Structure formats: structure tokens, C-alpha cells
Short mmCIF file of C-alpha atoms in Angstrom, two decimals:
data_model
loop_
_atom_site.label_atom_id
_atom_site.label_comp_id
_atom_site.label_asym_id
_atom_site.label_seq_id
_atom_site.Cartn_x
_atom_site.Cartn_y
_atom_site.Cartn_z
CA UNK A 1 -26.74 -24.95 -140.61
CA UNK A 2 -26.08 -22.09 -138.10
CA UNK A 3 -28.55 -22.92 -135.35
CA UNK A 4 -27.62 -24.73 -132.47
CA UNK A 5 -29.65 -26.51 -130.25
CA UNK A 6 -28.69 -26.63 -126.41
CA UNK A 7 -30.10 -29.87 -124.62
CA UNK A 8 -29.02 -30.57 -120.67
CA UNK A 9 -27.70 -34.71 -119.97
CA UNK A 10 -31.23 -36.76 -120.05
CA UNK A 11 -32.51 -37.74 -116.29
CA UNK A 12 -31.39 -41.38 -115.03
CA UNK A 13 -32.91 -43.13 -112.25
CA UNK A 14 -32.31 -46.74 -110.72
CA UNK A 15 -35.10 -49.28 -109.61
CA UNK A 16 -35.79 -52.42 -109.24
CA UNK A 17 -36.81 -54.98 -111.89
CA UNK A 18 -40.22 -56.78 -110.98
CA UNK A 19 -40.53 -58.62 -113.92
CA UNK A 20 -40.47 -59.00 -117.82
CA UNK A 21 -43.77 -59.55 -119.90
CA UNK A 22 -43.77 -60.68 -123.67
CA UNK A 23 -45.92 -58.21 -125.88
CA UNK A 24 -46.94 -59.34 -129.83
CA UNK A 25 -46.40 -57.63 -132.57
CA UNK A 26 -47.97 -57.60 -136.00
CA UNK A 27 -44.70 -59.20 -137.51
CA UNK A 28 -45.04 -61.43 -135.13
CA UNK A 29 -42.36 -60.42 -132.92
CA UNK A 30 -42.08 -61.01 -128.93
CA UNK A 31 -41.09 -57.90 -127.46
CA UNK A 32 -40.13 -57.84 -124.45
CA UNK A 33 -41.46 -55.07 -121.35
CA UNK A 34 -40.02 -54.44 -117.78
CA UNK A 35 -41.75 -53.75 -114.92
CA UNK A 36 -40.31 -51.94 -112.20
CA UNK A 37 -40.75 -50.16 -108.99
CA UNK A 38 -41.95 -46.93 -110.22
CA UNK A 39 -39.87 -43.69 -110.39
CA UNK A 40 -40.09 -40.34 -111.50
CA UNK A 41 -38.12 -38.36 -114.25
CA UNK A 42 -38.68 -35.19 -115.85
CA UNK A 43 -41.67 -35.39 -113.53
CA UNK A 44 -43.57 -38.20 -115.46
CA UNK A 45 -43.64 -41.19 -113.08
CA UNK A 46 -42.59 -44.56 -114.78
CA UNK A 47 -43.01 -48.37 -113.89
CA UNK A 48 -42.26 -49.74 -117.65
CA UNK A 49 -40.18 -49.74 -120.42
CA UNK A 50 -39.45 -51.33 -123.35
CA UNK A 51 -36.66 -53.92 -123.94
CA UNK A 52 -36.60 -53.65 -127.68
CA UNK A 53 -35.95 -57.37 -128.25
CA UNK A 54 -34.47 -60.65 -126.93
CA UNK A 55 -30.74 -60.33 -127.80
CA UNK A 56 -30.55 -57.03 -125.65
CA UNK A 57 -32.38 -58.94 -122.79
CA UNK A 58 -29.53 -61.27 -123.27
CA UNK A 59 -27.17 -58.79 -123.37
CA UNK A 60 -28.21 -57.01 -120.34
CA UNK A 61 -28.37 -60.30 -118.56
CA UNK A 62 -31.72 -59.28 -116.84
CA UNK A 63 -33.13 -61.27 -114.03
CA UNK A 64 -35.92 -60.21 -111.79
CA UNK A 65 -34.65 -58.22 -108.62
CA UNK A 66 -31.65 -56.26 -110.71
CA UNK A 67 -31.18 -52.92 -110.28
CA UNK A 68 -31.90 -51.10 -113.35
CA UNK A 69 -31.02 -47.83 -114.24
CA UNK A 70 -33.53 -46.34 -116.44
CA UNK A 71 -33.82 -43.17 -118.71
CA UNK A 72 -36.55 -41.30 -120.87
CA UNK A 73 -34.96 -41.08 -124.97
CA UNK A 74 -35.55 -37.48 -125.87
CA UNK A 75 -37.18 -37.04 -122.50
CA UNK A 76 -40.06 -38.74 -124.07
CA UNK A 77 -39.92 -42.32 -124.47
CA UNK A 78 -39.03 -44.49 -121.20
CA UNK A 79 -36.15 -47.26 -122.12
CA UNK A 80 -33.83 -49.20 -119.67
CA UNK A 81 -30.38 -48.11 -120.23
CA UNK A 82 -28.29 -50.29 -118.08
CA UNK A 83 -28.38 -53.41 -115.53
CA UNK A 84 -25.98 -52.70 -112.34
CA UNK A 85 -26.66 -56.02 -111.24
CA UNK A 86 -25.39 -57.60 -114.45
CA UNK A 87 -21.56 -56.90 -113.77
CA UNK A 88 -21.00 -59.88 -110.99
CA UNK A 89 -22.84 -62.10 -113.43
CA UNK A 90 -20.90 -64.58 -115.41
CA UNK A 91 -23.91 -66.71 -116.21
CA UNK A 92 -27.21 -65.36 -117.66
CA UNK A 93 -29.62 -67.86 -116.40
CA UNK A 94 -32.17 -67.03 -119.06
CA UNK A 95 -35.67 -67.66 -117.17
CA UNK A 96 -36.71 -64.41 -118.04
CA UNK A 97 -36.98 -65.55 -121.75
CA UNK A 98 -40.22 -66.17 -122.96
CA UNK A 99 -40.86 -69.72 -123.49
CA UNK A 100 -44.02 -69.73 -125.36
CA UNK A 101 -45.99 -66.82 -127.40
CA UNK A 102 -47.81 -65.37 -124.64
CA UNK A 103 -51.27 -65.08 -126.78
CA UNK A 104 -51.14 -68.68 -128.36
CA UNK A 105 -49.07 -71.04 -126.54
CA UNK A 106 -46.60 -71.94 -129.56
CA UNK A 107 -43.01 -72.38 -129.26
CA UNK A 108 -40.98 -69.30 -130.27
CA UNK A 109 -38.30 -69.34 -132.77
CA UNK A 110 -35.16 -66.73 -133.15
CA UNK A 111 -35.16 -64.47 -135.88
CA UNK A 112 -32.59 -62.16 -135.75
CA UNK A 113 -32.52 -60.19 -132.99
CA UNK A 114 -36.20 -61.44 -132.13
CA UNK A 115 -37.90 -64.14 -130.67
CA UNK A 116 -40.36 -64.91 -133.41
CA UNK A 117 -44.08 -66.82 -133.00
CA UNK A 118 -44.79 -68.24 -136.59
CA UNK A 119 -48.55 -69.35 -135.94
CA UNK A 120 -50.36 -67.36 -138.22
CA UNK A 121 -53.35 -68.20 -136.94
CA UNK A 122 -52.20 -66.38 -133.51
CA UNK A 123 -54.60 -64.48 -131.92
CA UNK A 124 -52.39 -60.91 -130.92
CA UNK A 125 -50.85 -61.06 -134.52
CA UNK A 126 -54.38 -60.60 -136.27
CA UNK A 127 -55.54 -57.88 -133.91
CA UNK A 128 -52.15 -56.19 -134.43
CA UNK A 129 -52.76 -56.27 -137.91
CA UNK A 130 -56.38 -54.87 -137.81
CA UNK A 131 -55.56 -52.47 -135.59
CA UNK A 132 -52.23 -51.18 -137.12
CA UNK A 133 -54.82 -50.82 -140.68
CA UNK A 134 -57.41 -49.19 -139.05
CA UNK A 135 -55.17 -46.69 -137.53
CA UNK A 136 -53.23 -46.63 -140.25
CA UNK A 137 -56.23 -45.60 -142.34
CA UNK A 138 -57.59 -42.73 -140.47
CA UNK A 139 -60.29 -44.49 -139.77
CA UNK A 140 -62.32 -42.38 -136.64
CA UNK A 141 -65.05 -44.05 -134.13
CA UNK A 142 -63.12 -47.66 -134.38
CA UNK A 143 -61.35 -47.99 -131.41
CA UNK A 144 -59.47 -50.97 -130.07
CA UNK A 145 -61.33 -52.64 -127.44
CA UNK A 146 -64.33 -52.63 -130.32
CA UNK A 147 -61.93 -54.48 -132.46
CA UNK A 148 -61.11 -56.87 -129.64
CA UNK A 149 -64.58 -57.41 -129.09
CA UNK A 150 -65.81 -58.18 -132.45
CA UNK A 151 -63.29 -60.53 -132.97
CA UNK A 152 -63.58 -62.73 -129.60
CA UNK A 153 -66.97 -63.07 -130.70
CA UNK A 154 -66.32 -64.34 -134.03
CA UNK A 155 -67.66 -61.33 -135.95
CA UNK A 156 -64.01 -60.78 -137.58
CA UNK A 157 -60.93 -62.56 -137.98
CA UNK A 158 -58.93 -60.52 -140.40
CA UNK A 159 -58.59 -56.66 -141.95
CA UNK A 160 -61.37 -57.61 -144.33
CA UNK A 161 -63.68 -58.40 -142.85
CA UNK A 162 -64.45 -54.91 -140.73
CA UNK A 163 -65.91 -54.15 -144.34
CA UNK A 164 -68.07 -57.02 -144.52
CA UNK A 165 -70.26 -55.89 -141.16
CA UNK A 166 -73.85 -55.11 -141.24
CA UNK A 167 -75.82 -53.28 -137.94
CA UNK A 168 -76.96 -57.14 -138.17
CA UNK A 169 -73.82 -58.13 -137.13
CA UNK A 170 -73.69 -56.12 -134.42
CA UNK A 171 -76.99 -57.05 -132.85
CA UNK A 172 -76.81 -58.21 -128.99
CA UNK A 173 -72.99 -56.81 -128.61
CA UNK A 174 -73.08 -54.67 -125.44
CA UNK A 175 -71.46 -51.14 -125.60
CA UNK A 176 -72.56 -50.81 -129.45
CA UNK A 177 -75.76 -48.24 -129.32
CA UNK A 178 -77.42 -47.43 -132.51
CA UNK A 179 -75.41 -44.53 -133.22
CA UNK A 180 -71.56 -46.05 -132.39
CA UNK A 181 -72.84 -49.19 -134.64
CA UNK A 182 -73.64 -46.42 -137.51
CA UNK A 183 -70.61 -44.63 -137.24
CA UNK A 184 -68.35 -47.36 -137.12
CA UNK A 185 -70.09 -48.47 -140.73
CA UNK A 186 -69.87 -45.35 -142.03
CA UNK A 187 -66.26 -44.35 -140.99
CA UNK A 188 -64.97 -47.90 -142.09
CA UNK A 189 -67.09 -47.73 -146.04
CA UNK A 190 -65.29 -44.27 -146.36
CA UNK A 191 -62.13 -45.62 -145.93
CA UNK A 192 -62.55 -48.22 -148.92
CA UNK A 193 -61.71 -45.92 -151.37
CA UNK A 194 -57.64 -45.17 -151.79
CA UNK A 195 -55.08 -45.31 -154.46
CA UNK A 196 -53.02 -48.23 -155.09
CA UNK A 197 -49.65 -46.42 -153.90
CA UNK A 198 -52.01 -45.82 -150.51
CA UNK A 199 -52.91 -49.54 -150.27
CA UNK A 200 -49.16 -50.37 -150.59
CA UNK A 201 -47.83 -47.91 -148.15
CA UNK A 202 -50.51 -49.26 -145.33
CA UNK A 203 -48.98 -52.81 -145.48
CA UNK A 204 -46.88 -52.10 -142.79
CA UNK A 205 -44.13 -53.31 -145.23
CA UNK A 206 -40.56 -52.05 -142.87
CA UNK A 207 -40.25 -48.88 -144.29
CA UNK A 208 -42.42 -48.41 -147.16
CA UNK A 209 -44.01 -45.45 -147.46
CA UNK A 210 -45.62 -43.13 -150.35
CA UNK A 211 -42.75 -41.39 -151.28
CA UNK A 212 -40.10 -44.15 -151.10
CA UNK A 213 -42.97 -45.80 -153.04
CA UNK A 214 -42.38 -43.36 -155.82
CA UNK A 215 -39.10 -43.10 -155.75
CA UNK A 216 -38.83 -46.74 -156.43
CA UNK A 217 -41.46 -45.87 -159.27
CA UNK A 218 -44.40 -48.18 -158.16
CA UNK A 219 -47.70 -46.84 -158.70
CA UNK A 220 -49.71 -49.84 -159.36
CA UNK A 221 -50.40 -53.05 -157.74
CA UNK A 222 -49.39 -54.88 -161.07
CA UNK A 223 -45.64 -52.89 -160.49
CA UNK A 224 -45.92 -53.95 -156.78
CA UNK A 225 -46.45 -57.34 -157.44
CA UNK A 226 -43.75 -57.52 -160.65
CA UNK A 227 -40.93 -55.69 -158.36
CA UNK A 228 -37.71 -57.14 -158.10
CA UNK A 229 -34.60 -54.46 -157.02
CA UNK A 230 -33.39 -55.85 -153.96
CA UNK A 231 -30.26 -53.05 -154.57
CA UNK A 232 -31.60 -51.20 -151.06
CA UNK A 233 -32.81 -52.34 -148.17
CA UNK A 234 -36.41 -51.36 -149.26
CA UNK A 235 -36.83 -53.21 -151.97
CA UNK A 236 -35.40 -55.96 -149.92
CA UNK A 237 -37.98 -55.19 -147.28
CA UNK A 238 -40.72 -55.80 -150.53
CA UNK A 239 -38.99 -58.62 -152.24
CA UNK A 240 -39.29 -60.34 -148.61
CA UNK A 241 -42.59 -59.59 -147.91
CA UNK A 242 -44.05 -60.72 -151.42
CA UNK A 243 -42.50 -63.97 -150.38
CA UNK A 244 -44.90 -64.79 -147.64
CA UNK A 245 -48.26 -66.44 -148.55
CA UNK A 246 -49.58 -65.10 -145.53
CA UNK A 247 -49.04 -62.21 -147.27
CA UNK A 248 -49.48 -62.35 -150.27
CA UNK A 249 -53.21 -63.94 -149.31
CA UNK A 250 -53.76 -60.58 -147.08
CA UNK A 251 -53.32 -58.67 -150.13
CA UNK A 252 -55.91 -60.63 -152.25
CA UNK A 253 -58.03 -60.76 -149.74
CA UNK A 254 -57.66 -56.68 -149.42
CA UNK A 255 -58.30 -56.18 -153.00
CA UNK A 256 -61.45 -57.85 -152.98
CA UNK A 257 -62.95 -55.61 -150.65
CA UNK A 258 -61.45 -51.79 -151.37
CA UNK A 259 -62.22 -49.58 -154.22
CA UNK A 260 -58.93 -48.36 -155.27
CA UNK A 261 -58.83 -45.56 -158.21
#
């Protein structure tokens, strides 16, 4: 409560937009990147940055060839701060905004402050998902382009099934010697084994975590499953999630392959 910490204004530099691209996110979200002509600050050199979401492309009224004026949050994390080209704007024209989900094609809908694709069978959602579990999981030797791989060759399509491979299944994949094939087995069995509280908190459920987990006093899967306080926002974020059978399938199909104890 004494200290003080002394931090001088954060860098901003101007550029010019190039263009926006639509990312995926596990939840299904379109998030939306700029590209621009590339600067420096605090001696890192940029050329993108995150949006955050659709309403504050709206709100910035962005249109390729604006001058942007761009910052680094913390002097870490690049983001765009302003438009200067926005102010003589009365109209946004909008053909920036993604029409489509940029992995399968289907029509966006808005979801808050989000443009939302709903396919769950779409193709960046599952690998978002795999990947955000493996990660998520400690799981070492299991890196993303593998992931990728496996599943544009139809050896996955979902979290559980990176615990159904065999070295059979692996068999004519280039870039997958003897030894990456083994450790990939063996870092992906060790991670079978967790508690149900762990299994929970690696749902990517909006902040659920262990402790708020136990705070809320669910230990089981049983408790998970029979929880109903939707008196904070977590247990709103739970109550929500439970009530998508996409969901609710992911964590069946999770319990039948994981040892939890």
C-alpha cells in the first residue's frame, strides 16, 4: 500500500490500415485483425493488431486506407487505439465486416458484441478447441501444426480422440518419425489422469477456474452437472454452458476417455 509504481505515457504511432482479416475462436467468435503498414514502438516492429470484436470495428468506423493510430497495452500487447480517418465519416460503409465465417463459409450471426458462426461442425472451432485442451493440459511434444495435420487427414475430429491414436494411426504421415509418434502417445496417455475439479476448470468455461471452482463448492462432476446459482456471473457463465448440447456431448464424450480420481 506504500509502493508506487512510476510508468512514462505508452508509445503511439499512426499507419495505414491494409486490411481486416476474421480469426475463429473456440466459442465460436469472429475476431477481427488489422493489418497495417508496419511501425515500430518500444522497438518491437508491428504490422497487426487485434480489433477485439465487431461492435468496436463499428465503432471505429474502419475502412481500408484509414489512418490508424496504434499503441502497445502495457507495452506488451499491440491494439489499435484510434481511427483519424473516422471523424469526416458520417456513414460507416461496413465492407470490412465479415460476411461469412472465414473457415466454413456459413453466415454469421450477432451475439453481443460478436459476430458469431454457429456451425458446429466448423472446421477452426474444433481445432480451437483441441488446441486450447492440449495446451491447457500441459501436454509437451503436441504442437499445433501436428494437430492440424492429423485432423485434415481424418485421424481426429474432436478432443477425444488424440487419446484414441495408435503409432498405427500415424503410419505414412510425413514429419512424424518414430520417436515424435512415441512421444506424442506418451505425453497425451499421461495427461488422462486429473481430478474432476481439473476436468471442469479446462472447459474453457468464461472464467472458471480451480479456485472459483471451490469457492462455488463443486468438486465433482455430479455437483457440476446439478449446479444451479446463477447469483454471479460465474455460475451464469456454467448455467449457460450446461445448456448447450454441443456441450454437454463434449463432456460425455471427455469422460469416456480420461481417468479422473
Amino acid at each position: 500500500h506504500y509502493a508506487i509504481a512510476m510508468k512514462p505515457p505508452a508509445e503511439f504511432r499512426e499507419t495505414v490500415l491494409k486490411d481486416v482479416v476474421w480469426q475463429v475462436s473456440r466459442q465460436g467468435n469472429l475476431i477481427p485483425v488489422a493489418l497495417f503498414e508496419p511501425v515500430v514502438i518500444g522497438g518491437a516492429k508491428l504490422g497487426r493488431a487485434t480489433l477485439n470484436n465487431f461492435e468496436n470495428v463499428k465503432k471505429l468506423k474502419i475502412e481500408r486506407g484509414d489512418t490508424l493510430i496504434v499503441q502497445r497495452a502495457n507495452d506488451v500487447i499491440p491494439f489499435v487505439y484510434g481511427n483519424k480517418s473516422s471523424g469526416n465519416r458520417d456513414n460507416f460503409s461496413g465492407e470490412i465486416i465479415a460476411g461469412e465465417c472465414p473457415s466454413c463459409g456459413s453466415v454469421p450471426v450477432q451475439s453481443g458484441v460478436h459476430l458469431r458462426c454457429i456451425n458446429p461442425g466448423c472446421r477452426e472451432q474444433i481445432l480451437q478447441r483441441i488446441i486450447y485442451w492440449v495446451k491447457n493440459c500441459s501436454i509437451e511434444n503436441v504442437a499445433e501444426a501436428s494437430i492440424r495435420k492429423l485432423y485434415d487427414i481424418g485421424r481426429i475430429n474432436g478432443i477425444k480422440d488424440i487419446y484414441k491414436l495408435t503409432e498405427k494411426d500415424f503410419e505414412g504421415i510425413e514429419g512424424f518419425a518414430e520417436k515424435k509418434i512415441r512421444n506424442f502417445i506418451t505425453e497425451v496417455g499421461n495427461s488422462k489422469r486429473m481430478t474432476p475439479v481439473d476436468l471442469i476448470s479446462r472447459l474453457g468455461i468464461p472464467l472458471v477456474q480451480k479456485k472459483s471452482l471451490v469457492k462455488m463448492g463443486i468438486y465433482t462432476v455430479q455437483g457440476f452437472l446439478d449446479f444451479n446459482d446463477d447469483t454471479y456471473v460465474i455460475g451464469k457463465n456454467i448455467i449457460e454452458w450446461k445448456n448447450d448440447e454441443s456441450n454437454r456431448a463434449l463432456l460425455s464424450e471427455l469422460l469416456g476417455v480420461l481417468d479422473l480420481v
